[in-house]
mmCIF file with all atom_site columns, C-alpha atoms in Angstrom:
data_model
loop_
_atom_site.group_PDB
_atom_site.id
_atom_site.type_symbol
_atom_site.label_atom_id
_atom_site.label_alt_id
_atom_site.label_comp_id
_atom_site.label_asym_id
_atom_site.label_entity_id
_atom_site.label_seq_id
_atom_site.pdbx_PDB_ins_code
_atom_site.Cartn_x
_atom_site.Cartn_y
_atom_site.Cartn_z
_atom_site.occupancy
_atom_site.B_iso_or_equiv
_atom_site.pdbx_formal_charge
_atom_site.auth_seq_id
_atom_site.auth_comp_id
_atom_site.auth_asym_id
_atom_site.auth_atom_id
_atom_site.pdbx_PDB_model_num
ATOM 1   C CA . MET K 1 1   ? 44.637  -23.399 -47.012 1.00 0.00 ? 1   MET K CA 1
ATOM 2   C CA . LYS K 1 2   ? 44.145  -19.823 -46.571 1.00 0.00 ? 2   LYS K CA 1
ATOM 3   C CA . TRP K 1 3   ? 40.520  -20.149 -47.766 1.00 0.00 ? 3   TRP K CA 1
ATOM 4   C CA . MET K 1 4   ? 40.104  -22.723 -45.073 1.00 0.00 ? 4   MET K CA 1
ATOM 5   C CA . LEU K 1 5   ? 41.441  -20.557 -42.369 1.00 0.00 ? 5   LEU K CA 1
ATOM 6   C CA . THR K 1 6   ? 39.235  -17.566 -43.176 1.00 0.00 ? 6   THR K CA 1
ATOM 7   C CA . LEU K 1 7   ? 36.055  -19.497 -42.868 1.00 0.00 ? 7   LEU K CA 1
ATOM 8   C CA . MET K 1 8   ? 37.489  -21.118 -39.293 1.00 0.00 ? 8   MET K CA 1
ATOM 9   C CA . LEU K 1 9   ? 38.330  -17.398 -38.418 1.00 0.00 ? 9   LEU K CA 1
ATOM 10  C CA . VAL K 1 10  ? 34.655  -16.226 -39.088 1.00 0.00 ? 10  VAL K CA 1
ATOM 11  C CA . LEU K 1 11  ? 33.054  -19.354 -37.521 1.00 0.00 ? 11  LEU K CA 1
ATOM 12  C CA . VAL K 1 12  ? 35.215  -18.642 -34.155 1.00 0.00 ? 12  VAL K CA 1
ATOM 13  C CA . THR K 1 13  ? 34.216  -15.092 -34.509 1.00 0.00 ? 13  THR K CA 1
ATOM 14  C CA . SER K 1 14  ? 30.538  -15.641 -34.937 1.00 0.00 ? 14  SER K CA 1
ATOM 15  C CA . ALA K 1 15  ? 30.526  -18.278 -32.026 1.00 0.00 ? 15  ALA K CA 1
ATOM 16  C CA . CYS K 1 16  ? 31.859  -15.802 -29.783 1.00 0.00 ? 16  CYS K CA 1
ATOM 17  C CA . THR K 1 17  ? 29.222  -13.139 -30.762 1.00 0.00 ? 17  THR K CA 1
ATOM 18  C CA . HIS K 1 18  ? 26.606  -15.599 -29.916 1.00 0.00 ? 18  HIS K CA 1
ATOM 19  C CA . LYS K 1 19  ? 28.018  -16.466 -26.587 1.00 0.00 ? 19  LYS K CA 1
ATOM 20  C CA . VAL K 1 20  ? 28.076  -12.817 -25.488 1.00 0.00 ? 20  VAL K CA 1
ATOM 21  C CA . GLN K 1 21  ? 24.223  -12.454 -26.471 1.00 0.00 ? 21  GLN K CA 1
ATOM 22  C CA . VAL K 1 22  ? 23.357  -15.384 -24.195 1.00 0.00 ? 22  VAL K CA 1
ATOM 23  C CA . GLU K 1 23  ? 25.278  -13.650 -21.243 1.00 0.00 ? 23  GLU K CA 1
ATOM 24  C CA . THR K 1 24  ? 23.376  -10.438 -21.662 1.00 0.00 ? 24  THR K CA 1
ATOM 25  C CA . LYS K 1 25  ? 20.142  -11.993 -21.602 1.00 0.00 ? 25  LYS K CA 1
ATOM 26  C CA . GLU K 1 26  ? 19.668  -12.363 -17.588 1.00 0.00 ? 26  GLU K CA 1
ATOM 27  C CA . PRO K 1 27  ? 20.330  -8.657  -16.303 1.00 0.00 ? 27  PRO K CA 1
ATOM 28  C CA . ILE K 1 28  ? 17.625  -7.471  -18.927 1.00 0.00 ? 28  ILE K CA 1
ATOM 29  C CA . THR K 1 29  ? 15.207  -9.689  -17.249 1.00 0.00 ? 29  THR K CA 1
ATOM 30  C CA . ILE K 1 30  ? 15.955  -8.667  -13.785 1.00 0.00 ? 30  ILE K CA 1
ATOM 31  C CA . ASN K 1 31  ? 15.788  -5.028  -14.747 1.00 0.00 ? 31  ASN K CA 1
ATOM 32  C CA . LEU K 1 32  ? 12.213  -5.497  -16.123 1.00 0.00 ? 32  LEU K CA 1
ATOM 33  C CA . ASN K 1 33  ? 10.974  -7.022  -13.105 1.00 0.00 ? 33  ASN K CA 1
ATOM 34  C CA . VAL K 1 34  ? 12.266  -4.169  -10.705 1.00 0.00 ? 34  VAL K CA 1
ATOM 35  C CA . LYS K 1 35  ? 10.254  -1.785  -13.492 1.00 0.00 ? 35  LYS K CA 1
ATOM 36  C CA . VAL K 1 36  ? 7.145   -3.683  -13.127 1.00 0.00 ? 36  VAL K CA 1
ATOM 37  C CA . ASP K 1 37  ? 7.594   -3.736  -9.249  1.00 0.00 ? 37  ASP K CA 1
ATOM 38  C CA . HIS K 1 38  ? 8.085   -0.002  -9.044  1.00 0.00 ? 38  HIS K CA 1
ATOM 39  C CA . GLU K 1 39  ? 4.946   0.652   -11.173 1.00 0.00 ? 39  GLU K CA 1
ATOM 40  C CA . ILE K 1 40  ? 2.804   -1.506  -8.957  1.00 0.00 ? 40  ILE K CA 1
ATOM 41  C CA . ARG K 1 41  ? 4.198   0.079   -6.004  1.00 0.00 ? 41  ARG K CA 1
ATOM 42  C CA . VAL K 1 42  ? 3.491   3.630   -7.434  1.00 0.00 ? 42  VAL K CA 1
ATOM 43  C CA . LYS K 1 43  ? -0.030  2.570   -8.180  1.00 0.00 ? 43  LYS K CA 1
ATOM 44  C CA . VAL K 1 44  ? -0.743  1.075   -4.763  1.00 0.00 ? 44  VAL K CA 1
ATOM 45  C CA . ASP K 1 45  ? 0.529   4.169   -3.078  1.00 0.00 ? 45  ASP K CA 1
ATOM 46  C CA . LYS K 1 46  ? -1.574  6.498   -5.162  1.00 0.00 ? 46  LYS K CA 1
ATOM 47  C CA . GLU K 1 47  ? -4.717  4.305   -4.310  1.00 0.00 ? 47  GLU K CA 1
ATOM 48  C CA . LEU K 1 48  ? -3.724  4.229   -0.607  1.00 0.00 ? 48  LEU K CA 1
ATOM 49  C CA . ASP K 1 49  ? -3.617  8.010   -0.773  1.00 0.00 ? 49  ASP K CA 1
ATOM 50  C CA . ASP K 1 50  ? -7.009  8.242   -2.041  1.00 0.00 ? 50  ASP K CA 1
ATOM 51  C CA . LEU K 1 51  ? -8.153  5.835   0.586   1.00 0.00 ? 51  LEU K CA 1
ATOM 52  C CA . PHE K 1 52  ? -6.732  7.934   3.304   1.00 0.00 ? 52  PHE K CA 1
ATOM 53  C CA . SER K 1 53  ? -7.871  11.025  1.716   1.00 0.00 ? 53  SER K CA 1
ATOM 54  C CA . ASP K 1 54  ? -9.210  13.913  4.099   1.00 0.00 ? 54  ASP K CA 1
ATOM 55  C CA . GLU K 1 55  ? -12.947 13.060  4.063   1.00 0.00 ? 55  GLU K CA 1
ATOM 56  C CA . SER K 1 56  ? -12.022 9.359   4.619   1.00 0.00 ? 56  SER K CA 1
ATOM 57  C CA . GLU K 1 57  ? -13.336 7.797   7.946   1.00 0.00 ? 57  GLU K CA 1
ATOM 58  C CA . LEU K 1 58  ? -10.828 5.279   7.715   1.00 0.00 ? 58  LEU K CA 1
ATOM 59  C CA . PHE K 1 59  ? -7.890  7.471   8.819   1.00 0.00 ? 59  PHE K CA 1
ATOM 60  C CA . MET H 2 1   ? -44.340 9.390   3.171   1.00 0.00 ? 1   MET H CA 1
ATOM 61  C CA . ARG H 2 2   ? -41.739 7.401   1.290   1.00 0.00 ? 2   ARG H CA 1
ATOM 62  C CA . ALA H 2 3   ? -39.553 10.210  0.287   1.00 0.00 ? 3   ALA H CA 1
ATOM 63  C CA . LYS H 2 4   ? -39.708 11.276  4.045   1.00 0.00 ? 4   LYS H CA 1
ATOM 64  C CA . ILE H 2 5   ? -38.512 7.906   5.375   1.00 0.00 ? 5   ILE H CA 1
ATOM 65  C CA . ILE H 2 6   ? -35.580 7.987   2.553   1.00 0.00 ? 6   ILE H CA 1
ATOM 66  C CA . LEU H 2 7   ? -34.518 11.643  3.587   1.00 0.00 ? 7   LEU H CA 1
ATOM 67  C CA . THR H 2 8   ? -34.560 10.777  7.196   1.00 0.00 ? 8   THR H CA 1
ATOM 68  C CA . THR H 2 9   ? -32.184 7.452   6.523   1.00 0.00 ? 9   THR H CA 1
ATOM 69  C CA . ILE H 2 10  ? -29.538 9.557   4.299   1.00 0.00 ? 10  ILE H CA 1
ATOM 70  C CA . ALA H 2 11  ? -29.706 12.525  7.362   1.00 0.00 ? 11  ALA H CA 1
ATOM 71  C CA . ALA H 2 12  ? -29.125 9.506   9.831   1.00 0.00 ? 12  ALA H CA 1
ATOM 72  C CA . ALA H 2 13  ? -26.205 7.829   7.584   1.00 0.00 ? 13  ALA H CA 1
ATOM 73  C CA . CYS H 2 14  ? -24.656 11.526  7.239   1.00 0.00 ? 14  CYS H CA 1
ATOM 74  C CA . MET H 2 15  ? -24.763 12.166  10.843  1.00 0.00 ? 15  MET H CA 1
ATOM 75  C CA . SER H 2 16  ? -23.503 8.839   12.137  1.00 0.00 ? 16  SER H CA 1
ATOM 76  C CA . PHE H 2 17  ? -20.804 9.338   9.443   1.00 0.00 ? 17  PHE H CA 1
ATOM 77  C CA . SER H 2 18  ? -19.678 12.831  10.826  1.00 0.00 ? 18  SER H CA 1
ATOM 78  C CA . VAL H 2 19  ? -19.756 11.651  14.482  1.00 0.00 ? 19  VAL H CA 1
ATOM 79  C CA . MET H 2 20  ? -17.697 8.554   13.687  1.00 0.00 ? 20  MET H CA 1
ATOM 80  C CA . ALA H 2 21  ? -15.149 10.867  11.885  1.00 0.00 ? 21  ALA H CA 1
ATOM 81  C CA . LEU H 2 22  ? -15.197 13.240  14.613  1.00 0.00 ? 22  LEU H CA 1
ATOM 82  C CA . SER H 2 23  ? -14.642 10.504  17.334  1.00 0.00 ? 23  SER H CA 1
ATOM 83  C CA . LEU H 2 24  ? -11.900 8.978   15.480  1.00 0.00 ? 24  LEU H CA 1
ATOM 84  C CA . ASN H 2 25  ? -10.286 12.645  15.315  1.00 0.00 ? 25  ASN H CA 1
ATOM 85  C CA . GLU H 2 26  ? -10.894 12.996  19.017  1.00 0.00 ? 26  GLU H CA 1
ATOM 86  C CA . ALA H 2 27  ? -9.472  9.661   19.905  1.00 0.00 ? 27  ALA H CA 1
ATOM 87  C CA . LYS H 2 28  ? -6.520  10.242  18.041  1.00 0.00 ? 28  LYS H CA 1
ATOM 88  C CA . SER H 2 29  ? -5.814  13.804  19.700  1.00 0.00 ? 29  SER H CA 1
ATOM 89  C CA . GLN H 2 30  ? -6.587  12.183  23.107  1.00 0.00 ? 30  GLN H CA 1
ATOM 90  C CA . GLY H 2 31  ? -3.804  9.824   22.566  1.00 0.00 ? 31  GLY H CA 1
ATOM 91  C CA . MET H 2 32  ? -6.369  6.846   22.877  1.00 0.00 ? 32  MET H CA 1
ATOM 92  C CA . VAL H 2 33  ? -5.422  5.421   19.467  1.00 0.00 ? 33  VAL H CA 1
ATOM 93  C CA . GLY H 2 34  ? -2.530  5.546   17.093  1.00 0.00 ? 34  GLY H CA 1
ATOM 94  C CA . GLU H 2 35  ? -1.266  3.904   13.912  1.00 0.00 ? 35  GLU H CA 1
ATOM 95  C CA . THR H 2 36  ? 0.517   0.738   14.097  1.00 0.00 ? 36  THR H CA 1
ATOM 96  C CA . ALA H 2 37  ? 3.455   -0.579  12.111  1.00 0.00 ? 37  ALA H CA 1
ATOM 97  C CA . ALA H 2 38  ? 1.161   -3.224  10.544  1.00 0.00 ? 38  ALA H CA 1
ATOM 98  C CA . GLY H 2 39  ? -1.010  -0.612  8.603   1.00 0.00 ? 39  GLY H CA 1
ATOM 99  C CA . TYR H 2 40  ? -3.743  -0.534  11.232  1.00 0.00 ? 40  TYR H CA 1
ATOM 100 C CA . LEU H 2 41  ? -4.966  1.380   14.168  1.00 0.00 ? 41  LEU H CA 1
ATOM 101 C CA . GLY H 2 42  ? -4.093  0.091   17.815  1.00 0.00 ? 42  GLY H CA 1
ATOM 102 C CA . VAL H 2 43  ? -5.877  1.078   21.038  1.00 0.00 ? 43  VAL H CA 1
ATOM 103 C CA . ILE H 2 44  ? -3.451  2.805   23.432  1.00 0.00 ? 44  ILE H CA 1
ATOM 104 C CA . LYS H 2 45  ? -6.105  3.331   26.204  1.00 0.00 ? 45  LYS H CA 1
ATOM 105 C CA . GLY H 2 46  ? -9.845  3.868   26.409  1.00 0.00 ? 46  GLY H CA 1
ATOM 106 C CA . SER H 2 47  ? -12.949 2.363   26.738  1.00 0.00 ? 47  SER H CA 1
ATOM 107 C CA . SER H 2 48  ? -14.987 -0.555  24.843  1.00 0.00 ? 48  SER H CA 1
ATOM 108 C CA . ASP H 2 49  ? -16.330 2.366   22.839  1.00 0.00 ? 49  ASP H CA 1
ATOM 109 C CA . VAL H 2 50  ? -12.821 3.170   21.521  1.00 0.00 ? 50  VAL H CA 1
ATOM 110 C CA . LYS H 2 51  ? -12.088 -0.583  21.081  1.00 0.00 ? 51  LYS H CA 1
ATOM 111 C CA . LYS H 2 52  ? -15.466 -0.766  18.968  1.00 0.00 ? 52  LYS H CA 1
ATOM 112 C CA . LEU H 2 53  ? -14.443 2.033   16.815  1.00 0.00 ? 53  LEU H CA 1
ATOM 113 C CA . VAL H 2 54  ? -10.842 0.794   16.194  1.00 0.00 ? 54  VAL H CA 1
ATOM 114 C CA . ALA H 2 55  ? -12.087 -2.646  15.170  1.00 0.00 ? 55  ALA H CA 1
ATOM 115 C CA . ASP H 2 56  ? -14.583 -1.391  12.916  1.00 0.00 ? 56  ASP H CA 1
ATOM 116 C CA . ILE H 2 57  ? -12.219 1.030   10.994  1.00 0.00 ? 57  ILE H CA 1
ATOM 117 C CA . ASN H 2 58  ? -9.549  -1.841  10.994  1.00 0.00 ? 58  ASN H CA 1
ATOM 118 C CA . LYS H 2 59  ? -12.257 -4.179  9.437   1.00 0.00 ? 59  LYS H CA 1
ATOM 119 C CA . LYS H 2 60  ? -12.794 -1.727  6.596   1.00 0.00 ? 60  LYS H CA 1
ATOM 120 C CA . ARG H 2 61  ? -9.296  -1.189  6.129   1.00 0.00 ? 61  ARG H CA 1
ATOM 121 C CA . LYS H 2 62  ? -8.401  -4.836  5.928   1.00 0.00 ? 62  LYS H CA 1
ATOM 122 C CA . ALA H 2 63  ? -11.164 -5.181  3.067   1.00 0.00 ? 63  ALA H CA 1
ATOM 123 C CA . LYS H 2 64  ? -9.653  -2.218  1.078   1.00 0.00 ? 64  LYS H CA 1
ATOM 124 C CA . TYR H 2 65  ? -6.076  -3.422  1.567   1.00 0.00 ? 65  TYR H CA 1
ATOM 125 C CA . GLN H 2 66  ? -7.296  -7.005  0.275   1.00 0.00 ? 66  GLN H CA 1
ATOM 126 C CA . GLN H 2 67  ? -9.102  -5.263  -2.777  1.00 0.00 ? 67  GLN H CA 1
ATOM 127 C CA . LEU H 2 68  ? -5.798  -3.469  -3.667  1.00 0.00 ? 68  LEU H CA 1
ATOM 128 C CA . ALA H 2 69  ? -3.826  -6.638  -3.264  1.00 0.00 ? 69  ALA H CA 1
ATOM 129 C CA . LYS H 2 70  ? -5.991  -8.616  -5.630  1.00 0.00 ? 70  LYS H CA 1
ATOM 130 C CA . LYS H 2 71  ? -6.370  -5.748  -8.114  1.00 0.00 ? 71  LYS H CA 1
ATOM 131 C CA . ASN H 2 72  ? -2.431  -5.414  -8.284  1.00 0.00 ? 72  ASN H CA 1
ATOM 132 C CA . GLY H 2 73  ? -1.357  -9.012  -8.055  1.00 0.00 ? 73  GLY H CA 1
ATOM 133 C CA . ILE H 2 74  ? 0.599   -8.451  -4.843  1.00 0.00 ? 74  ILE H CA 1
ATOM 134 C CA . SER H 2 75  ? 0.260   -9.856  -1.362  1.00 0.00 ? 75  SER H CA 1
ATOM 135 C CA . LEU H 2 76  ? -1.766  -8.532  1.423   1.00 0.00 ? 76  LEU H CA 1
ATOM 136 C CA . SER H 2 77  ? 1.161   -7.909  3.827   1.00 0.00 ? 77  SER H CA 1
ATOM 137 C CA . GLN H 2 78  ? 2.923   -5.906  1.034   1.00 0.00 ? 78  GLN H CA 1
ATOM 138 C CA . VAL H 2 79  ? 0.036   -3.735  0.856   1.00 0.00 ? 79  VAL H CA 1
ATOM 139 C CA . GLU H 2 80  ? -0.206  -3.503  4.399   1.00 0.00 ? 80  GLU H CA 1
ATOM 140 C CA . LYS H 2 81  ? 3.486   -2.314  4.635   1.00 0.00 ? 81  LYS H CA 1
ATOM 141 C CA . LEU H 2 82  ? 2.750   0.214   2.306   1.00 0.00 ? 82  LEU H CA 1
ATOM 142 C CA . ALA H 2 83  ? -0.159  1.456   4.060   1.00 0.00 ? 83  ALA H CA 1
ATOM 143 C CA . ALA H 2 84  ? 1.684   1.722   7.256   1.00 0.00 ? 84  ALA H CA 1
ATOM 144 C CA . GLU H 2 85  ? 4.436   3.920   5.539   1.00 0.00 ? 85  GLU H CA 1
ATOM 145 C CA . LYS H 2 86  ? 1.760   5.922   4.338   1.00 0.00 ? 86  LYS H CA 1
ATOM 146 C CA . THR H 2 87  ? -0.185  6.512   7.529   1.00 0.00 ? 87  THR H CA 1
ATOM 147 C CA . TYR H 2 88  ? 3.008   7.231   9.395   1.00 0.00 ? 88  TYR H CA 1
ATOM 148 C CA . LYS H 2 89  ? 3.863   9.948   6.969   1.00 0.00 ? 89  LYS H CA 1
ATOM 149 C CA . LYS H 2 90  ? 0.264   11.249  7.230   1.00 0.00 ? 90  LYS H CA 1
ATOM 150 C CA . THR H 2 91  ? -0.197  11.223  10.988  1.00 0.00 ? 91  THR H CA 1
ATOM 151 C CA . SER H 2 92  ? -0.077  14.684  12.414  1.00 0.00 ? 92  SER H CA 1
ATOM 152 C CA . SER H 2 93  ? 2.300   15.744  14.919  1.00 0.00 ? 93  SER H CA 1
ATOM 153 C CA . GLY H 2 94  ? 1.002   15.217  18.565  1.00 0.00 ? 94  GLY H CA 1
ATOM 154 C CA . HIS H 2 95  ? -0.679  12.015  17.406  1.00 0.00 ? 95  HIS H CA 1
ATOM 155 C CA . PHE H 2 96  ? 0.853   8.825   18.356  1.00 0.00 ? 96  PHE H CA 1
ATOM 156 C CA . ILE H 2 97  ? 2.565   6.117   15.981  1.00 0.00 ? 97  ILE H CA 1
ATOM 157 C CA . GLN H 2 98  ? 4.081   2.641   17.221  1.00 0.00 ? 98  GLN H CA 1
ATOM 158 C CA . VAL H 2 99  ? 7.921   2.358   16.641  1.00 0.00 ? 99  VAL H CA 1
ATOM 159 C CA . ASN H 2 100 ? 9.441   -0.946  17.581  1.00 0.00 ? 100 ASN H CA 1
ATOM 160 C CA . GLY H 2 101 ? 6.202   -1.832  19.513  1.00 0.00 ? 101 GLY H CA 1
ATOM 161 C CA . LYS H 2 102 ? 6.269   1.307   21.765  1.00 0.00 ? 102 LYS H CA 1
ATOM 162 C CA . TRP H 2 103 ? 4.006   4.215   21.439  1.00 0.00 ? 103 TRP H CA 1
ATOM 163 C CA . VAL H 2 104 ? 5.482   7.415   20.376  1.00 0.00 ? 104 VAL H CA 1
ATOM 164 C CA . LYS H 2 105 ? 4.303   11.101  20.098  1.00 0.00 ? 105 LYS H CA 1
ATOM 165 C CA . LYS H 2 106 ? 4.973   12.248  16.428  1.00 0.00 ? 106 LYS H CA 1
#
């Protein structure tokens, strides 16, 4: 009887741990997107700097 | 003979480049052109010469923007917006920028 109770307790605990992992997945993906966006922004910003440099006829 | 022709062509290209750069700067300081919020030059006042210069530069700018958009996997309008921020920052004081559709001296 005591053995069964321990087994159930372990199962319940592990199930809970699993649920927490699923919940944390989404925010991590969003952060990753923001990071990529920022990198592209910085990259394009630098390339625009080159485009509008002092020798440029376009600015 | 051939070398002379090539040299003349190069010299002519250099001269036309400097003339255009000068006239753009002149047009800017005389308040004929300014930077719009769309990342392109706008005509404030002036003759067909100014309009032609602005159209020519905007065409070249657009080609470069499109190239940048494609290279970085973003839309043309996103590049235009970033470019507008950049041109506003780089505009020297006394030259014109467009704010809420109105031309203001920076």
